[in-house]
Coordinates of N, CA and C in Angstrom, one line a residue:
M1 N 0.9 -1.2 -0.1 CA 0.0 -0.1 0.0 C 0.9 1.3 0.0
K2 N 0.5 2.1 -0.8 CA 1.3 3.6 -0.8 C 1.1 4.2 0.7
M3 N 2.1 4.9 0.9 CA 1.9 5.6 2.3 C 0.8 6.8 2.3
I4 N -0.2 6.4 3.0 CA -1.3 7.4 3.0 C -1.2 7.6 4.7
K5 N -1.3 8.9 4.9 CA -1.3 9.4 6.4 C -2.8 9.6 6.5
W6 N -3.3 9.1 7.6 CA -4.8 9.2 8.0 C -4.8 10.2 9.1
E7 N -5.5 11.2 9.1 CA -5.9 12.2 10.0 C -7.2 12.2 10.5
Y8 N -7.3 12.7 11.6 CA -8.7 12.9 12.3 C -9.5 11.8 12.4
S9 N -9.0 10.5 12.5 CA -9.7 9.3 12.4 C -10.3 9.3 13.9
K10 N -11.6 8.7 13.9 CA -12.4 8.5 15.3 C -12.3 7.0 15.8
K11 N -12.2 7.0 17.0 CA -12.2 5.7 17.6 C -13.7 5.2 17.4
L12 N -13.7 3.9 17.2 CA -15.0 3.3 17.0 C -15.8 3.2 18.3
N13 N -17.1 3.6 18.4 CA -17.7 3.6 19.6 C -18.1 2.1 20.0
D14 N -18.1 1.2 19.0 CA -18.4 -0.3 19.2 C -17.3 -0.9 18.3
K15 N -16.4 -1.7 18.9 CA -15.4 -2.3 18.2 C -16.0 -3.4 17.3
D16 N -17.3 -3.8 17.4 CA -17.8 -4.7 16.5 C -18.6 -4.1 15.5
A17 N -18.5 -2.9 15.4 CA -19.4 -1.9 14.5 C -19.4 -2.3 13.0
I18 N -18.3 -2.6 12.5 CA -18.2 -3.0 11.1 C -18.8 -4.5 10.8
D19 N -18.6 -5.4 11.6 CA -19.1 -6.6 11.7 C -20.6 -6.7 11.7
K20 N -21.1 -5.8 12.7 CA -22.5 -5.7 12.7 C -23.3 -5.1 11.8
F21 N -22.6 -4.1 11.0 CA -23.1 -3.4 9.9 C -23.1 -4.5 8.7
E22 N -22.2 -5.4 8.6 CA -22.2 -6.3 7.6 C -23.2 -7.2 7.7
K23 N -23.5 -7.7 9.0 CA -24.5 -8.6 9.2 C -25.9 -8.1 8.8
K24 N -26.2 -6.8 9.3 CA -27.3 -6.2 9.3 C -27.7 -6.1 7.6
Y25 N -26.8 -5.6 6.8 CA -27.1 -5.5 5.5 C -26.6 -6.6 4.6
S26 N -26.3 -7.7 5.3 CA -25.9 -9.0 4.4 C -24.9 -8.8 3.3
I27 N -23.8 -8.0 3.8 CA -22.8 -7.7 2.7 C -21.4 -7.8 3.4
E28 N -20.4 -8.1 2.8 CA -19.1 -8.2 3.4 C -18.1 -7.4 2.6
F29 N -17.3 -6.6 3.4 CA -16.3 -5.7 2.9 C -15.0 -6.5 2.7
P30 N -14.4 -6.2 1.6 CA -13.1 -6.8 1.5 C -12.2 -6.7 2.6
S31 N -11.3 -7.8 2.9 CA -10.8 -7.6 4.3 C -9.6 -6.5 4.3
Y32 N -9.2 -6.3 3.1 CA -8.1 -4.9 3.0 C -8.9 -3.7 3.4
L33 N -10.1 -3.5 3.0 CA -10.9 -2.3 3.2 C -11.2 -2.2 4.5
K34 N -11.6 -3.5 5.2 CA -12.1 -3.6 6.5 C -11.1 -3.2 7.5
K35 N -9.9 -3.5 7.4 CA -8.7 -3.1 8.1 C -8.5 -1.7 8.1
I36 N -8.4 -1.1 6.8 CA -8.3 0.4 6.7 C -9.5 1.1 7.6
M37 N -10.8 0.7 7.4 CA -11.7 1.3 8.0 C -11.8 1.2 9.5
S38 N -11.4 0.0 10.0 CA -11.5 -0.2 11.5 C -10.3 0.6 12.1
E39 N -9.3 0.8 11.4 CA -8.1 1.4 12.0 C -8.0 3.1 11.8
N40 N -9.0 3.3 10.9 CA -9.1 4.8 10.4 C -10.4 5.3 10.3
N41 N -11.3 4.9 11.1 CA -12.8 5.2 11.1 C -13.0 6.8 10.8
G42 N -13.6 7.1 9.7 CA -14.0 8.4 9.5 C -12.9 9.3 9.1
G43 N -11.5 8.8 8.8 CA -10.6 9.4 8.9 C -10.4 10.3 7.5
F44 N -9.4 11.1 7.4 CA -9.1 11.8 6.3 C -7.8 11.4 5.8
P45 N -7.6 10.9 4.5 CA -6.4 10.6 3.9 C -5.5 11.7 3.4
T46 N -4.2 11.7 3.8 CA -3.4 12.8 3.2 C -2.2 12.1 2.6
P47 N -1.8 12.5 1.4 CA -2.6 13.2 0.6 C -3.4 12.2 -0.4
Y48 N -4.7 12.6 -0.9 CA -5.3 11.8 -1.8 C -6.1 12.5 -2.7
V49 N -5.9 12.4 -4.1 CA -6.7 12.8 -5.1 C -6.8 11.7 -6.0
C50 N -7.8 11.4 -6.5 CA -7.8 10.4 -7.7 C -8.4 10.7 -9.0
T51 N -8.3 10.1 -10.0 CA -8.6 10.5 -11.3 C -10.0 9.8 -11.5
L52 N -10.9 10.4 -12.2 CA -12.4 10.0 -12.4 C -12.3 9.5 -13.9
Y53 N -12.5 10.4 -14.8 CA -12.4 10.1 -16.2 C -11.9 11.2 -16.8
D54 N -11.2 11.1 -18.1 CA -10.7 11.9 -18.8 C -9.7 12.8 -18.0
E55 N -9.0 12.1 -17.1 CA -8.0 12.8 -16.4 C -8.5 13.6 -15.3
E56 N -9.8 13.8 -15.1 CA -10.4 14.8 -14.1 C -10.1 14.3 -12.9
E57 N -9.5 15.2 -12.0 CA -9.2 14.8 -10.6 C -10.4 15.1 -9.6
N58 N -10.3 14.2 -8.5 CA -11.4 14.4 -7.5 C -10.7 14.1 -6.1
D59 N -11.4 14.6 -5.3 CA -10.8 14.4 -3.8 C -11.4 13.0 -3.3
F60 N -10.7 12.4 -2.5 CA -11.3 11.5 -1.4 C -11.2 12.0 -0.2
N61 N -12.2 12.7 0.1 CA -12.4 13.6 1.6 C -12.1 12.7 2.8
K62 N -12.9 11.6 2.9 CA -12.6 10.9 4.2 C -13.5 9.6 4.1
L63 N -13.0 8.7 4.8 CA -13.8 7.4 5.1 C -15.1 7.6 5.9
L64 N -16.1 6.8 5.4 CA -17.3 7.1 6.2 C -17.1 6.6 7.6
S65 N -17.8 7.0 8.5 CA -17.8 6.7 10.0 C -18.7 5.5 10.2
F66 N -18.4 4.6 11.2 CA -19.2 3.6 11.6 C -19.8 3.9 13.1
N67 N -19.6 5.1 13.5 CA -20.3 5.7 14.5 C -21.6 6.3 14.0
E68 N -22.6 6.0 14.5 CA -24.0 6.3 14.0 C -24.3 7.9 14.1
D69 N -23.6 8.3 15.3 CA -23.9 9.9 15.5 C -22.8 10.9 14.9
D70 N -21.8 10.3 14.1 CA -20.9 11.1 13.5 C -21.3 11.7 12.1
D71 N -20.6 13.0 11.9 CA -21.2 13.4 10.4 C -20.4 12.5 9.5
D72 N -21.2 12.3 8.3 CA -20.7 11.2 7.3 C -20.6 9.9 7.9
S73 N -21.5 9.6 8.6 CA -21.8 8.0 9.0 C -22.3 7.3 8.0
I74 N -21.9 6.0 7.8 CA -22.3 5.1 6.8 C -23.7 4.9 6.9
F75 N -24.2 4.9 8.2 CA -25.6 4.6 8.3 C -26.6 5.6 7.7
D76 N -26.0 6.9 7.4 CA -26.8 7.9 6.7 C -27.2 7.7 5.3
V77 N -26.3 6.8 4.7 CA -26.5 6.7 3.1 C -26.5 5.2 2.7
A78 N -26.5 4.2 3.9 CA -26.4 2.8 3.5 C -27.6 2.4 2.9
D79 N -28.9 3.0 3.2 CA -30.2 2.5 2.7 C -30.4 2.9 1.3
Y80 N -29.7 3.9 0.9 CA -30.0 4.5 -0.6 C -29.1 3.7 -1.4
F81 N -27.8 3.3 -1.1 CA -27.0 2.6 -1.7 C -26.9 1.0 -1.9
I82 N -27.1 0.4 -0.7 CA -26.9 -1.0 -0.7 C -27.9 -1.6 -1.3
P83 N -29.3 -1.3 -1.2 CA -30.2 -2.0 -2.1 C -30.1 -1.9 -3.4
K84 N -29.3 -1.0 -4.1 CA -29.0 -0.9 -5.5 C -27.6 -1.6 -5.8
G85 N -26.9 -2.2 -4.8 CA -25.8 -2.8 -5.2 C -24.6 -2.3 -4.9
Y86 N -24.5 -1.2 -4.2 CA -23.4 -0.4 -4.1 C -23.2 -0.3 -2.6
I87 N -21.7 -0.6 -2.2 CA -21.5 -0.5 -0.8 C -20.6 0.7 -0.6
P88 N -21.0 1.6 0.2 CA -20.2 3.0 0.3 C -19.1 2.8 1.4
F89 N -18.0 3.5 0.9 CA -17.0 3.3 2.2 C -16.4 4.7 2.4
G90 N -16.6 5.5 1.3 CA -15.7 7.1 1.5 C -16.7 8.0 0.8
C91 N -16.3 9.4 0.8 CA -17.0 10.5 0.3 C -16.0 11.5 -0.1
D92 N -16.4 12.2 -1.1 CA -15.7 13.5 -1.4 C -16.3 15.0 -0.8
S93 N -15.8 15.9 -1.4 CA -16.2 17.2 -0.7 C -17.5 17.7 -1.4
Y94 N -18.1 16.9 -2.4 CA -19.0 17.6 -3.4 C -20.1 16.6 -3.4
N95 N -20.6 15.9 -2.3 CA -21.7 14.9 -2.5 C -21.4 13.7 -3.4
G96 N -20.4 13.3 -3.4 CA -20.1 12.0 -4.2 C -19.6 11.0 -3.3
Y97 N -19.7 9.6 -3.6 CA -19.5 8.6 -2.7 C -18.5 7.7 -3.5
Y98 N -17.6 7.1 -2.7 CA -16.8 5.9 -3.2 C -17.4 4.7 -2.7
C99 N -17.7 3.7 -3.6 CA -18.4 2.4 -3.3 C -17.6 1.3 -4.0
I100 N -18.0 0.3 -3.5 CA -17.7 -1.0 -4.1 C -19.0 -1.4 -4.9
H101 N -18.8 -1.9 -6.1 CA -19.9 -2.4 -6.9 C -19.4 -3.3 -7.7
E102 N -20.0 -4.7 -7.6 CA -19.4 -5.7 -8.4 C -17.9 -6.0 -8.3
N103 N -17.3 -5.8 -7.1 CA -16.0 -5.9 -6.8 C -15.0 -4.7 -7.3
Y104 N -15.5 -3.7 -8.1 CA -14.9 -2.7 -8.6 C -15.0 -1.5 -7.6
V105 N -14.2 -0.6 -7.5 CA -14.3 0.6 -6.7 C -14.9 1.7 -7.9
V106 N -15.9 2.2 -7.4 CA -16.6 3.3 -8.3 C -16.9 4.3 -7.5
Y107 N -17.1 5.6 -8.4 CA -17.4 6.9 -7.8 C -19.0 7.1 -8.3
I108 N -19.7 7.8 -7.4 CA -21.1 8.0 -7.7 C -21.5 9.3 -7.1
N109 N -22.1 10.0 -8.1 CA -22.7 11.4 -7.7 C -24.0 11.0 -6.9
F110 N -24.1 11.6 -5.7 CA -25.4 11.6 -5.1 C -26.1 12.8 -4.9
L111 N -27.1 13.1 -5.8 CA -27.6 14.3 -5.8 C -29.2 14.1 -5.5
N112 N -29.6 15.1 -4.5 CA -31.1 15.2 -4.2 C -31.6 13.9 -3.7
D113 N -30.8 13.2 -2.9 CA -31.1 11.9 -2.3 C -31.3 10.9 -3.3
N114 N -30.8 10.9 -4.5 CA -30.9 9.9 -5.6 C -29.5 9.6 -6.1
I115 N -29.1 8.3 -6.5 CA -28.0 7.9 -7.0 C -28.1 8.1 -8.6
D116 N -27.3 8.9 -9.1 CA -27.2 9.1 -10.5 C -26.4 8.0 -11.1
L117 N -27.0 6.8 -11.7 CA -26.3 5.8 -12.1 C -25.6 6.2 -13.5
N118 N -26.1 7.3 -14.0 CA -25.3 7.9 -15.3 C -24.0 8.5 -14.9
D119 N -23.8 8.7 -13.8 CA -22.6 9.4 -13.4 C -21.7 8.1 -12.4
E120 N -21.6 7.1 -12.7 CA -20.7 6.0 -12.1 C -19.7 6.0 -13.0
Y121 N -18.5 6.0 -12.3 CA -17.0 5.9 -12.9 C -16.4 4.9 -12.1
I122 N -15.8 3.8 -12.8 CA -15.0 2.9 -12.3 C -13.6 3.4 -12.1
L123 N -13.2 3.4 -10.8 CA -11.8 3.8 -10.7 C -10.8 2.8 -10.6
A124 N -11.1 1.6 -10.1 CA -10.1 0.4 -10.0 C -10.8 -0.9 -10.0
E125 N -10.1 -1.9 -10.2 CA -10.7 -3.3 -10.4 C -10.7 -3.8 -8.8
S126 N -10.0 -3.3 -7.8 CA -10.1 -3.8 -6.6 C -9.8 -2.7 -5.7
V127 N -10.2 -2.8 -4.3 CA -9.9 -2.0 -3.3 C -8.4 -1.6 -3.1
E128 N -7.5 -2.8 -3.2 CA -6.1 -2.9 -3.3 C -5.5 -1.7 -4.2
E129 N -5.9 -2.0 -5.5 CA -5.5 -1.1 -6.6 C -5.8 0.4 -6.3
F130 N -7.1 0.6 -5.8 CA -7.7 1.8 -5.7 C -6.7 2.7 -4.6
F131 N -6.5 2.0 -3.6 CA -5.4 2.7 -2.3 C -4.0 2.7 -2.7
D132 N -3.6 1.8 -3.9 CA -2.2 1.7 -4.2 C -1.8 2.6 -5.3
K133 N -2.8 3.1 -5.9 CA -2.5 4.2 -6.9 C -1.8 5.5 -6.3
S134 N -0.8 5.9 -7.2 CA 0.0 6.9 -6.7 C -1.0 8.3 -6.5
P135 N -0.8 8.8 -5.1 CA -1.7 10.0 -5.0 C -1.0 11.3 -5.4
I136 N -1.7 12.3 -5.4 CA -1.2 13.6 -5.9 C -1.5 14.4 -4.5
S137 N -0.6 15.1 -4.2 CA -0.6 15.9 -2.9 C -1.3 17.2 -3.1
F138 N -2.4 17.4 -2.3 CA -3.1 18.6 -2.5 C -2.3 19.8 -2.2
S139 N -1.2 19.6 -1.4 CA -0.3 20.9 -1.1 C 0.5 21.0 -2.4
S140 N 0.8 20.1 -3.2 CA 1.5 20.4 -4.4 C 0.7 21.1 -5.5
I141 N -0.5 20.6 -5.5 CA -1.4 21.3 -6.5 C -1.6 22.7 -6.1
F142 N -1.9 23.0 -4.8 CA -2.0 24.4 -4.2 C -1.0 25.2 -4.5
M143 N 0.3 24.6 -4.3 CA 1.6 25.4 -4.5 C 1.9 25.7 -6.1
Y144 N 1.5 24.7 -7.0 CA 1.5 24.9 -8.3 C 0.6 26.1 -8.9
F145 N -0.6 26.2 -8.4 CA -1.5 27.3 -8.7 C -1.1 28.5 -7.9
S146 N -0.6 28.5 -6.9 CA 0.0 29.8 -6.1 C 1.1 30.3 -6.9
L147 N 2.2 29.5 -7.3 CA 3.2 30.0 -8.0 C 2.8 30.5 -9.4
I148 N 1.6 30.0 -10.2 CA 1.1 30.6 -11.3 C 0.5 32.0 -11.0
A149 N -0.4 32.1 -9.9 CA -0.8 33.3 -9.6 C 0.1 34.3 -9.3
M150 N 1.2 34.0 -8.5 CA 2.2 35.1 -8.3 C 2.9 35.5 -9.5
F151 N 3.2 34.4 -10.6 CA 4.0 34.8 -11.7 C 3.0 35.8 -12.5
I152 N 1.6 35.5 -12.7 CA 0.7 36.5 -13.2 C 0.8 37.8 -12.7
M153 N 0.6 38.0 -11.3 CA 0.6 39.2 -10.8 C 1.8 40.1 -11.0
F154 N 2.9 39.4 -11.3 CA 4.0 40.1 -11.3 C 4.7 40.2 -12.7

């Protein structure tokens, strides 16, 4: 796995929360993802940007939390995604979700409480491939655009 630093992770209120979630929804997370989620519940990866389509970049803002009272709890969106065959595990800053669908990692726009299946993007053939892809640092992108702005100003 590439070196991803996880920040602002929250302790699971119930150490069996992920197992209980899997049982409740009759699903099973890949063991690789389950380990990441249990160690970094609700955490923010640094750095992490992924490519959607046509080389368009998007942020992976954070893992969903298995604490029901947390912001961006998996429990808030599970009933929308799971019946349609998507298992959510992360979100971006723009109301989009990273999910497992037929063993692929996909990105889905989630607008007006509806899943827009026309906006599904396959990102990787597995969770391992998704997290092993080379991340691009937000600070590098910010620094690049800051240098361009400074050059234009002078």
